[in-house]
Short mmCIF file of C-alpha atoms in Angstrom, two decimals:
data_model
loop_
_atom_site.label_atom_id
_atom_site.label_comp_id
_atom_site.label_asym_id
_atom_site.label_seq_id
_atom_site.Cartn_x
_atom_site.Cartn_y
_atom_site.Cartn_z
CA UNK A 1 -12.87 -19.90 18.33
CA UNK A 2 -15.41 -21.14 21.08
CA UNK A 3 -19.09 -21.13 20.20
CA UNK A 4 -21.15 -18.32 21.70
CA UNK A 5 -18.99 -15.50 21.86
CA UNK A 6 -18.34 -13.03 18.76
CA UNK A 7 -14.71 -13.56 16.94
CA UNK A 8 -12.10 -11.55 18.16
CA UNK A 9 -10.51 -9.70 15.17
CA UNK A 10 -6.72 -7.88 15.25
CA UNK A 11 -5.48 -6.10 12.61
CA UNK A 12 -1.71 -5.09 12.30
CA UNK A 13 0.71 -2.73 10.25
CA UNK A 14 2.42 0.55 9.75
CA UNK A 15 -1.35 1.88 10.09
CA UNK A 16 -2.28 5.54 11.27
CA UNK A 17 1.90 6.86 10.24
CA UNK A 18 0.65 9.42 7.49
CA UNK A 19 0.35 6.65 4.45
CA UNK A 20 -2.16 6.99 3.30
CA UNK A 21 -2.58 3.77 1.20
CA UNK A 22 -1.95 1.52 4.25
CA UNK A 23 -5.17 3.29 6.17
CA UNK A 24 -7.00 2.88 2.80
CA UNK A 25 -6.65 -0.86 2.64
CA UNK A 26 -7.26 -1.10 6.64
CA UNK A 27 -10.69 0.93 5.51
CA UNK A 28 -11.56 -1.56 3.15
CA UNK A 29 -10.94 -4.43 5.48
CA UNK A 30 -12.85 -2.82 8.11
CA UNK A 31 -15.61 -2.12 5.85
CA UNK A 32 -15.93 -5.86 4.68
CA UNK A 33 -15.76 -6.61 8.67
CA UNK A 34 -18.29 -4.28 9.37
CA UNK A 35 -20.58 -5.53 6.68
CA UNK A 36 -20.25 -9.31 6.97
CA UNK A 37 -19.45 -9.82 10.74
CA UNK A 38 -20.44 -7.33 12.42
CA UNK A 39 -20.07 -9.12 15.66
CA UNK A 40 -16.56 -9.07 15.53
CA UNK A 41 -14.82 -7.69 18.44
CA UNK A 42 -11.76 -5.29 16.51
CA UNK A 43 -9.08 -3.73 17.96
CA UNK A 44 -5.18 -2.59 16.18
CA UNK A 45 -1.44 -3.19 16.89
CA UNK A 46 -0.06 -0.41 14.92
CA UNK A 47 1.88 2.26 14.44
CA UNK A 48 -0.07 5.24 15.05
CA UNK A 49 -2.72 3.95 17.58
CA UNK A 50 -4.08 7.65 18.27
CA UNK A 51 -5.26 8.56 14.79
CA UNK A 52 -6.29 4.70 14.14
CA UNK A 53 -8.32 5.07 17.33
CA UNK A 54 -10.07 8.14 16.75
CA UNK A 55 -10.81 7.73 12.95
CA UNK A 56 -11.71 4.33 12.59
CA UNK A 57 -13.50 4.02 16.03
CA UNK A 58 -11.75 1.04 17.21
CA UNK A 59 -8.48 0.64 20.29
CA UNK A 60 -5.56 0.57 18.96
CA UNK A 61 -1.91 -0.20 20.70
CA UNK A 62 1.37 0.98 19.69
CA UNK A 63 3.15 -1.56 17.46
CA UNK A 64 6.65 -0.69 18.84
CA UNK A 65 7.50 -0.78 22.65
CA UNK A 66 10.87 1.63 21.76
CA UNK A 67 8.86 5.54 20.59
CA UNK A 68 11.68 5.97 18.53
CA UNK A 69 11.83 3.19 16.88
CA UNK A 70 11.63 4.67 13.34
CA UNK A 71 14.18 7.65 13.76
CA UNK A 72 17.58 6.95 12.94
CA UNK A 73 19.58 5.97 16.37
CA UNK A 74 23.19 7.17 16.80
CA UNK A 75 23.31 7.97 20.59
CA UNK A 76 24.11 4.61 22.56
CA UNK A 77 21.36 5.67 24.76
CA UNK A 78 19.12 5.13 21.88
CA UNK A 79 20.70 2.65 20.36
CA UNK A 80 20.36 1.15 23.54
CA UNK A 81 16.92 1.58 23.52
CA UNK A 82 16.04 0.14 20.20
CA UNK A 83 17.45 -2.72 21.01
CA UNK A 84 15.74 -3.46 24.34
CA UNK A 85 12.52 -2.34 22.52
CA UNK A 86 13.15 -5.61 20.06
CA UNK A 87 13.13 -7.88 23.22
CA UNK A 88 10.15 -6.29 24.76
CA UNK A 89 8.18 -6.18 21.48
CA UNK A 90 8.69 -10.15 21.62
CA UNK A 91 6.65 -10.66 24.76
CA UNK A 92 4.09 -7.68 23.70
CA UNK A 93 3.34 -9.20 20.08
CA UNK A 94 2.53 -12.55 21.41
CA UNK A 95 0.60 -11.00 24.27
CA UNK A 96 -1.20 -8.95 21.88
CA UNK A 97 -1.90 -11.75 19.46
CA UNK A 98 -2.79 -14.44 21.81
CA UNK A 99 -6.10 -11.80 22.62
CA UNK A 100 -7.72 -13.07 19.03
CA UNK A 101 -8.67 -15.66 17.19
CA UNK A 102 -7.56 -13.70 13.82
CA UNK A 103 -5.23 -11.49 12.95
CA UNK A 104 -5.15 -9.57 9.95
CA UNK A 105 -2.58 -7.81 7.77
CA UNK A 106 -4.52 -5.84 5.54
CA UNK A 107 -2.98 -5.48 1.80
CA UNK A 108 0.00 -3.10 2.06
CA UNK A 109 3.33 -3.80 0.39
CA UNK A 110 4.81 -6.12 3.79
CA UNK A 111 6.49 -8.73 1.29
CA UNK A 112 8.58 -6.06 -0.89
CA UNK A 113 11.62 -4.01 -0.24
CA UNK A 114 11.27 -1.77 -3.03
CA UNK A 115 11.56 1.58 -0.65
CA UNK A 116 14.42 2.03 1.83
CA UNK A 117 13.98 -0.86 4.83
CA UNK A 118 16.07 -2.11 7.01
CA UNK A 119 15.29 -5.81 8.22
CA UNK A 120 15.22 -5.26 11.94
CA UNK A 121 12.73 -2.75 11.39
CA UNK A 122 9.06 -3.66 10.25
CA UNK A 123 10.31 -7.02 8.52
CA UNK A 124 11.49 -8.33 11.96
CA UNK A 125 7.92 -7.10 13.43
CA UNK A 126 5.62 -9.00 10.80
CA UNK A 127 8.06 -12.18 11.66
CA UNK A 128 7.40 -11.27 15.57
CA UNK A 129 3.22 -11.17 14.39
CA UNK A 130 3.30 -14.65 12.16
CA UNK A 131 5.45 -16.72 14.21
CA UNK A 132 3.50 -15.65 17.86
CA UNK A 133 0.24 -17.16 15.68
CA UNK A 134 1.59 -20.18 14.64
CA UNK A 135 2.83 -20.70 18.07
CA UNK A 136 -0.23 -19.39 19.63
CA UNK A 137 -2.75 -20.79 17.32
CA UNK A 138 -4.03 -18.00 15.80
CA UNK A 139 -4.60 -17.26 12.62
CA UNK A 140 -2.52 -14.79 10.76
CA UNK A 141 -4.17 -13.44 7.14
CA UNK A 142 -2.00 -11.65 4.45
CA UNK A 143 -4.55 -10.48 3.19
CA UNK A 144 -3.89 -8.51 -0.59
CA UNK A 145 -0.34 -7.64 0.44
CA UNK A 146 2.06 -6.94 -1.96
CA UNK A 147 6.08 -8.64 -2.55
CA UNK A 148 8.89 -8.05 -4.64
CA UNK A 149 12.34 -10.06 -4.61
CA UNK A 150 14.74 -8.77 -2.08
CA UNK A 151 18.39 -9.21 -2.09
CA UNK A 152 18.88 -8.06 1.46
CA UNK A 153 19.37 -11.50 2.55
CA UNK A 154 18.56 -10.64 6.18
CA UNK A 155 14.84 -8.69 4.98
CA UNK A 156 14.29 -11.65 2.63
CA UNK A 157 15.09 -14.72 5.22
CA UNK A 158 12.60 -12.53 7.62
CA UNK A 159 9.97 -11.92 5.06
CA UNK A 160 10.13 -15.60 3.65
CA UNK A 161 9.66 -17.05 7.03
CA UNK A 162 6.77 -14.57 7.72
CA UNK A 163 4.76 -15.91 4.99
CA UNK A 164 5.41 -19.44 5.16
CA UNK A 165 4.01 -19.31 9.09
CA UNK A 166 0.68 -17.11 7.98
CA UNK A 167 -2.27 -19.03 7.60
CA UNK A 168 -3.67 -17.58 5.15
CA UNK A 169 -2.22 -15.66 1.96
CA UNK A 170 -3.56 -13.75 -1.14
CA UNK A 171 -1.69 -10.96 -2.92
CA UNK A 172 -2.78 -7.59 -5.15
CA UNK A 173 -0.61 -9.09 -8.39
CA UNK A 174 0.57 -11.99 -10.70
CA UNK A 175 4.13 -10.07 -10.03
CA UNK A 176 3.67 -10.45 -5.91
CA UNK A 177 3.22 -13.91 -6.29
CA UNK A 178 5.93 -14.94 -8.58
CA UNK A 179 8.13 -13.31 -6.22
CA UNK A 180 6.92 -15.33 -3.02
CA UNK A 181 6.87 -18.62 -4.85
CA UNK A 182 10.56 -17.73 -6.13
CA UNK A 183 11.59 -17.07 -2.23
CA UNK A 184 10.80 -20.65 -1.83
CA UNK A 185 7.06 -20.37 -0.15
CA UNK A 186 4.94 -22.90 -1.44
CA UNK A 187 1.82 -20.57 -3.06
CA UNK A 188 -0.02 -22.95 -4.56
CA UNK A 189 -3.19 -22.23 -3.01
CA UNK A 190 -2.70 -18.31 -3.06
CA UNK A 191 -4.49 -16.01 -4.91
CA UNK A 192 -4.70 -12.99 -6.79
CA UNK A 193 -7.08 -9.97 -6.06
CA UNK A 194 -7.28 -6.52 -7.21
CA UNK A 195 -5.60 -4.06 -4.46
CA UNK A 196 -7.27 -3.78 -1.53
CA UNK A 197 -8.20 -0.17 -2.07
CA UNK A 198 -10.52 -1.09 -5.16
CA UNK A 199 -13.25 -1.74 -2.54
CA UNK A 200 -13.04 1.39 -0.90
CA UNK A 201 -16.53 4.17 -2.57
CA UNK A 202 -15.64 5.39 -5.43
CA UNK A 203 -16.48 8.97 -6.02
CA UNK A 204 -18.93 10.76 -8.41
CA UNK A 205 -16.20 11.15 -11.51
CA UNK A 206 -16.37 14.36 -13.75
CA UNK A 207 -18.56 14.10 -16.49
CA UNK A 208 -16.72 15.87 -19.40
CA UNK A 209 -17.67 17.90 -21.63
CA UNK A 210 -17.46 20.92 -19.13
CA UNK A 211 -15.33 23.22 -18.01
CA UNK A 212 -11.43 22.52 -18.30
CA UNK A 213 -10.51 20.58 -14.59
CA UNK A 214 -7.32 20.57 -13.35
CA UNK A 215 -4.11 18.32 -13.87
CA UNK A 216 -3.50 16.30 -10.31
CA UNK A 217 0.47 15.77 -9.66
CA UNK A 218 1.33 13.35 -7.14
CA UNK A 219 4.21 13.78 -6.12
CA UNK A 220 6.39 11.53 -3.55
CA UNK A 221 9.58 11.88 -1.56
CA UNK A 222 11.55 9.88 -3.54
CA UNK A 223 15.04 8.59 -3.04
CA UNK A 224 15.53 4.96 -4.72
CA UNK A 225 15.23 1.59 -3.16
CA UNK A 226 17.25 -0.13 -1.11
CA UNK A 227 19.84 -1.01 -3.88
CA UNK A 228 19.86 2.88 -4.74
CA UNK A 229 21.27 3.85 -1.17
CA UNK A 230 24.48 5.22 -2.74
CA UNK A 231 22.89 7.53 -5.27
CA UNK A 232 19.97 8.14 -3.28
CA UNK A 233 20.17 12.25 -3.47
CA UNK A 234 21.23 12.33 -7.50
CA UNK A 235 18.32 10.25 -7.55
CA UNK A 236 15.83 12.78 -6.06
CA UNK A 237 17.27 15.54 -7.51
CA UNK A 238 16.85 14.48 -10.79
CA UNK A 239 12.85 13.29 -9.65
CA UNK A 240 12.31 16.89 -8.00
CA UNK A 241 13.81 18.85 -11.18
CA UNK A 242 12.05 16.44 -13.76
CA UNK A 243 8.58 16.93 -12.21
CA UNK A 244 9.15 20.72 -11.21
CA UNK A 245 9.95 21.38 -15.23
CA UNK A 246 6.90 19.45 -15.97
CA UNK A 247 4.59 21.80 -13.88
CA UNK A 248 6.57 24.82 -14.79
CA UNK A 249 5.54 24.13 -18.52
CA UNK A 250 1.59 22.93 -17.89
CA UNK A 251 1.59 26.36 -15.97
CA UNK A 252 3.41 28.52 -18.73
CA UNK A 253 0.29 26.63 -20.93
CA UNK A 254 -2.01 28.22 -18.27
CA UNK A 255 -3.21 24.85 -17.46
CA UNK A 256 -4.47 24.85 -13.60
CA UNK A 257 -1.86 22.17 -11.57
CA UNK A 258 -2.87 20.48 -8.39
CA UNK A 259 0.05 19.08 -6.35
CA UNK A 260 -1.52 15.32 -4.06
CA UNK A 261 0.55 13.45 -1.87
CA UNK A 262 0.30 9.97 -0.65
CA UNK A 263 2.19 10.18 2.91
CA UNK A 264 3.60 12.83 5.35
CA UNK A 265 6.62 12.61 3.86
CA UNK A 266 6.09 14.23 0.94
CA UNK A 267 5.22 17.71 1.82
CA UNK A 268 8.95 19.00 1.35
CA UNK A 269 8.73 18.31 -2.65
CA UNK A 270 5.51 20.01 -3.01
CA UNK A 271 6.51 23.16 -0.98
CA UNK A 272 10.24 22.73 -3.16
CA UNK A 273 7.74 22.63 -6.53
CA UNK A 274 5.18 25.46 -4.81
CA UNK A 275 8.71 27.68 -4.32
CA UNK A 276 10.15 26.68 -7.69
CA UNK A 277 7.14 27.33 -9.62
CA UNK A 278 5.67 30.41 -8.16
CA UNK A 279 1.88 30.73 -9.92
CA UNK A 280 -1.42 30.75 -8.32
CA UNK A 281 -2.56 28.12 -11.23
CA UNK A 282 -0.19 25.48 -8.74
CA UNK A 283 -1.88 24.94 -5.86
CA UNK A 284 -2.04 22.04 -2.84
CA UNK A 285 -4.39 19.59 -1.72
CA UNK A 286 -4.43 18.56 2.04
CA UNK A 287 -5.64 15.24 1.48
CA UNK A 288 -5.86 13.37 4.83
CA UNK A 289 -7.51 9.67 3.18
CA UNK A 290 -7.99 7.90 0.25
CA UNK A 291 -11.39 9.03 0.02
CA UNK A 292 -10.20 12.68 -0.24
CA UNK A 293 -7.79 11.95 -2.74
CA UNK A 294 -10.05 10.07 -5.68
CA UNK A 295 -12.14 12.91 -4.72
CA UNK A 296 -9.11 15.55 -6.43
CA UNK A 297 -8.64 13.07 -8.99
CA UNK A 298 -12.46 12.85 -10.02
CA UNK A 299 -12.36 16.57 -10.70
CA UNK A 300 -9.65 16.54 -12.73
CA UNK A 301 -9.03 15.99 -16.39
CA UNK A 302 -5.95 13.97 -15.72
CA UNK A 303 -3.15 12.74 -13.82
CA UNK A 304 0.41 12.41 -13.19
CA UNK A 305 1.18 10.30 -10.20
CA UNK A 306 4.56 8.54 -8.29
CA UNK A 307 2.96 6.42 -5.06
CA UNK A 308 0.89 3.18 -5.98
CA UNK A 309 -2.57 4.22 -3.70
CA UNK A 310 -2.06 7.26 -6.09
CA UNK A 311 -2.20 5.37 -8.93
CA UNK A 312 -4.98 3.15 -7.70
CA UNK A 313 -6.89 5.91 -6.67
CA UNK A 314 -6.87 7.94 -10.00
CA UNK A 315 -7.43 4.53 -12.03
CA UNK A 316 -10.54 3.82 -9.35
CA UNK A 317 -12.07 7.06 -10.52
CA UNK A 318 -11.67 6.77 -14.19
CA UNK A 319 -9.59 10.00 -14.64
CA UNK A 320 -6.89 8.59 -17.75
CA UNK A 321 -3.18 8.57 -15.52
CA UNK A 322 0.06 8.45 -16.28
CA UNK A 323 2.18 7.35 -14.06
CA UNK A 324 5.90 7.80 -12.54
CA UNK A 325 6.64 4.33 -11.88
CA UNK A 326 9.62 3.39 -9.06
CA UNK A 327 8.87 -0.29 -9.10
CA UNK A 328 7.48 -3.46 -11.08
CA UNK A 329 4.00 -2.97 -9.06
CA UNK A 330 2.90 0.20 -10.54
CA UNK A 331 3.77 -1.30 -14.15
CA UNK A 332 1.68 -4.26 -13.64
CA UNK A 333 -1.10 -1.78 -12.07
CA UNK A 334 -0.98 0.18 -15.16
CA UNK A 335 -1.25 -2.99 -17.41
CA UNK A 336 -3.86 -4.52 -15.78
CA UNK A 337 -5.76 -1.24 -15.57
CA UNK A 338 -5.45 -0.43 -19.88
CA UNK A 339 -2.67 1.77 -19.65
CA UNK A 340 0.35 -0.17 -19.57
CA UNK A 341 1.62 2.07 -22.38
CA UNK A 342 1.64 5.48 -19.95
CA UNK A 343 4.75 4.39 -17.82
CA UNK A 344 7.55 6.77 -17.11
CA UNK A 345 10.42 5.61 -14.87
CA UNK A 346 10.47 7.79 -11.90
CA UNK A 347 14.60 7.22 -11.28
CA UNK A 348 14.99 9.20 -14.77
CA UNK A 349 12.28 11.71 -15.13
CA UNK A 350 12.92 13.30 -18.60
CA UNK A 351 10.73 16.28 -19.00
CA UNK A 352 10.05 16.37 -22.29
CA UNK A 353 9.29 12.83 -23.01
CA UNK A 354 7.02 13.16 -20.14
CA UNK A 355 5.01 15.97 -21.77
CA UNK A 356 5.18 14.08 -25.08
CA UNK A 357 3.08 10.77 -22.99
CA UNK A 358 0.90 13.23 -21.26
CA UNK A 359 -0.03 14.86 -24.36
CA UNK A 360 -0.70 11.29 -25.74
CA UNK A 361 -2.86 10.61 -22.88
CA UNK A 362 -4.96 13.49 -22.74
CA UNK A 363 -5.47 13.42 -26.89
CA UNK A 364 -6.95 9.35 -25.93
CA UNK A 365 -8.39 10.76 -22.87
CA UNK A 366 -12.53 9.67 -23.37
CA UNK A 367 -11.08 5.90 -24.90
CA UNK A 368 -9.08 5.74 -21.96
CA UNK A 369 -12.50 6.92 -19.49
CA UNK A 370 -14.31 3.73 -21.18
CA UNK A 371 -11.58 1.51 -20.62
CA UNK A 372 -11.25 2.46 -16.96
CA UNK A 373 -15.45 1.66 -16.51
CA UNK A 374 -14.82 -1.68 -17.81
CA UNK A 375 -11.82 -2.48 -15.31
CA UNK A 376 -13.35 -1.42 -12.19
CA UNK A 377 -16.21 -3.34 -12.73
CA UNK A 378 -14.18 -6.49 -13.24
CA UNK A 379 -11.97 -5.43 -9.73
CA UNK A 380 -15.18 -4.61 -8.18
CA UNK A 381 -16.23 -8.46 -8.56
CA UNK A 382 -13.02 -9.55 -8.04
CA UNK A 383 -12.99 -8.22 -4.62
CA UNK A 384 -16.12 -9.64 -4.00
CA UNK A 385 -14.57 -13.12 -4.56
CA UNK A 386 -11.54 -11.91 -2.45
CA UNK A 387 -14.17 -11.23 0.64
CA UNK A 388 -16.18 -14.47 0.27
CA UNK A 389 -12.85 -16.72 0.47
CA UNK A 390 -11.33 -14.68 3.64
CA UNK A 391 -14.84 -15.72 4.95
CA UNK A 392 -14.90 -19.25 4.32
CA UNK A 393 -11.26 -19.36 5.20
CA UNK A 394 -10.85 -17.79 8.53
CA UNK A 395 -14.32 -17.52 9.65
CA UNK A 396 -16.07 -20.67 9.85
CA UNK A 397 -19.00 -21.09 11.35
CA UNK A 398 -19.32 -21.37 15.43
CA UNK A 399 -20.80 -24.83 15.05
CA UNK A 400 -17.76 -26.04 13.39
CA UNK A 401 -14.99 -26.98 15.75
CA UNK A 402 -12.31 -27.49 12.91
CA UNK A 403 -11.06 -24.57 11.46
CA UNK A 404 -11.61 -24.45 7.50
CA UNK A 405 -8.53 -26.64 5.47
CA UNK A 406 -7.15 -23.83 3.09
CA UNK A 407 -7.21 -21.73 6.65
CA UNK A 408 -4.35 -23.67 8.03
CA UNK A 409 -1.00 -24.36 6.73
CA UNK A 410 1.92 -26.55 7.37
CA UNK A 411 5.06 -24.29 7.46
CA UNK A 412 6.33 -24.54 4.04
#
């Protein structure tokens, strides 16, 4: 970057869709820009641009050329279209990325395959970001992303060669890691941070005793993984009836259940459990941000959550949490959080076992508070550290004409 004019700062991903763990961890990294360089010119290739733009204050462009590139194409005119939109989103990614000096992916799971993905979609786009910086000469920060092994050999080759061409790379787990380094990148001189979204306010949290708060369900439209394609709908039917029998009983108990989501996606299940259930003690939050939803969970006495930024979110607040774990991540969240032992696998929700942990939980719910105090405080630093290196690695000072060692990589 040239002396005498403020760093120009891009940040990329499925940001501004309706997930609302991927805005959370752009709000943290926009926070720490705000705070430490607030100079820095920022602007968004994404893919909602409009709601990035008008809630975050900063432009935004469309990350896909093709409007329909995430609907399923089975018209040639559309399959047509998708695949011109993968040659045009060449030339626009490197256009877009040759604008800044850094570019930044904030946290996100971008390395893992652990939902439904096909490799041309957001896998080929990340590729398309990392290889138009290396070429380009600007620097491309993974910055607290998450990864999992993929057997798609197609998403894995794409995701491997993504992270070998960043410049920089640090991940939200031990388990992220491992995974990269057994893909064959060399990550040596990565490190490990607390998720992204552990930087992000935290709400007041209820101060019990007082009067009974609700249980917060957060629920997800779950199907499987990618390996799970074939049983995808026995999959979510058993999910949907498993939670819905859950509720059913809390209500019958006249406890007060509030349903959360985590993404757009996921209002069919809670108007299926809303239906299914019938009471006014079940009711719905419209939760539109991270901030809104550790503000549900503060209230509440405890909680039963699917989606990771769920999880994060309830464990961020201190509320005890059991969660409805679909992949390694949210185990290893759990773990590192003091409740490793309040796991229950999501693809084979059994009812009564799940009542049986929750009734374990709330019995240990004030040990559990404590425990929670103590681990945010050590994330909270964490975090801290995670800031200070993206600093000294991709933001060296103007007088220095040599960008910072550990900011620049050979491709592994």
């Amino acid at each position: 970057m040239k002396s005498g004019r403020p760093v120009r700062v891009g940040v990329f991903g499925l940001l501004g869709s309706g997930n609302l763990g991927n805005d959370g961890s752009l709000e943290a990294v926009l926070g720490y820009l705000r705070a430490e360089h607030p100079d820095a010119v920022v602007d968004a290739l994404c893919g909602g641009p409009e709601v990035v733009a008008s809630r975050y204050g900063i432009p935004a462009t469309r990350l896909h050329w093709y409007a329909g590139e995430y609907r399923t194409a089975s018209r040639a005119g559309a399959i047509a279209g998708k695949g011109l939109g993968k040659l045009v989103d060449v030339a626009r990614t490197a256009a877009w990325v040759r604008r800044h000096d850094v570019v930044i992916v904030p946290g996100m799971g971008v390395l893992e395959a652990t939902l439904p993905l096909r490799p041309w979609g957001f896998p080929y786009s990340l590729f398309l970001l990392c290889a138009s910086g290396r070429l380009l000469g600007t620097r491309v920060a993974l910055v607290g992303v998450g990864a999992a092994a993929i057997r798609n050999r197609p998403t894995r080759a794409l995701v491997r060669r993504s992270a070998r061409l960043a410049a920089y790379r640090s991940y939200r787990d031990e388990l992220s890691r491992d995974a990269m380094h057994a893909m064959g990148v060399n990550t040596s001189r990565d490190k490990v941070y607390p998720d992204l979204a552990f930087a992000l306010p935290t709400p007041a949290a209820k101060n019990p005793p007082g009067p009974p708060g609700p249980v917060c369900v957060g629920v997800m439209d779950f199907h499987g993984g990618n390996d799970d394609r074939a049983r995808a709908e026995e999959i979510h039917r058993r999910y949907l009836d498993g939670t819905t029998r859950f509720v059913r009983t809390l209500v019958e108990e006249g406890r007060h259940v509030r349903l959360l989501t985590g993404d757009a996606c996921d209002a069919p299940v809670v108007a299926a459990i809303l239906d299914a259930v019938d009471s006014p003690l079940v009711t719905a939050a419209d939760a539109g941000s991270l901030a809104e939803l550790m503000a549900e969970m503060a209230a509440a006495d405890t909680v039963v959550a699917t989606r990771y930024h769920n999880l994060v979110c309830a464990l961020k607040v201190g509320t005890p949490t059991l969660a409805l774990t679909y992949a390694a991540k949210s185990e290893v969240l759990m773990d590192r959080m003091g409740l490793g032992g309040f796991c229950h696998p999501a693809r084979e929700v059994d009812a009564d076992r799940l009542l049986k942990q929750f009734r374990a939980l709330e019995k240990r719910a004030a040990e559990l508070r404590r425990t929670l105090a103590g681990r945010n405080q050590v994330a909270a630093r964490q975090l801290r550290d995670q800031f200070t290196d993206l600093t000294r690695s991709l933001f060296p000072s103007a007088t220095d004409t040599h960008a910072h060692p550990d900011a620049l990589r050979e491709a592994q």
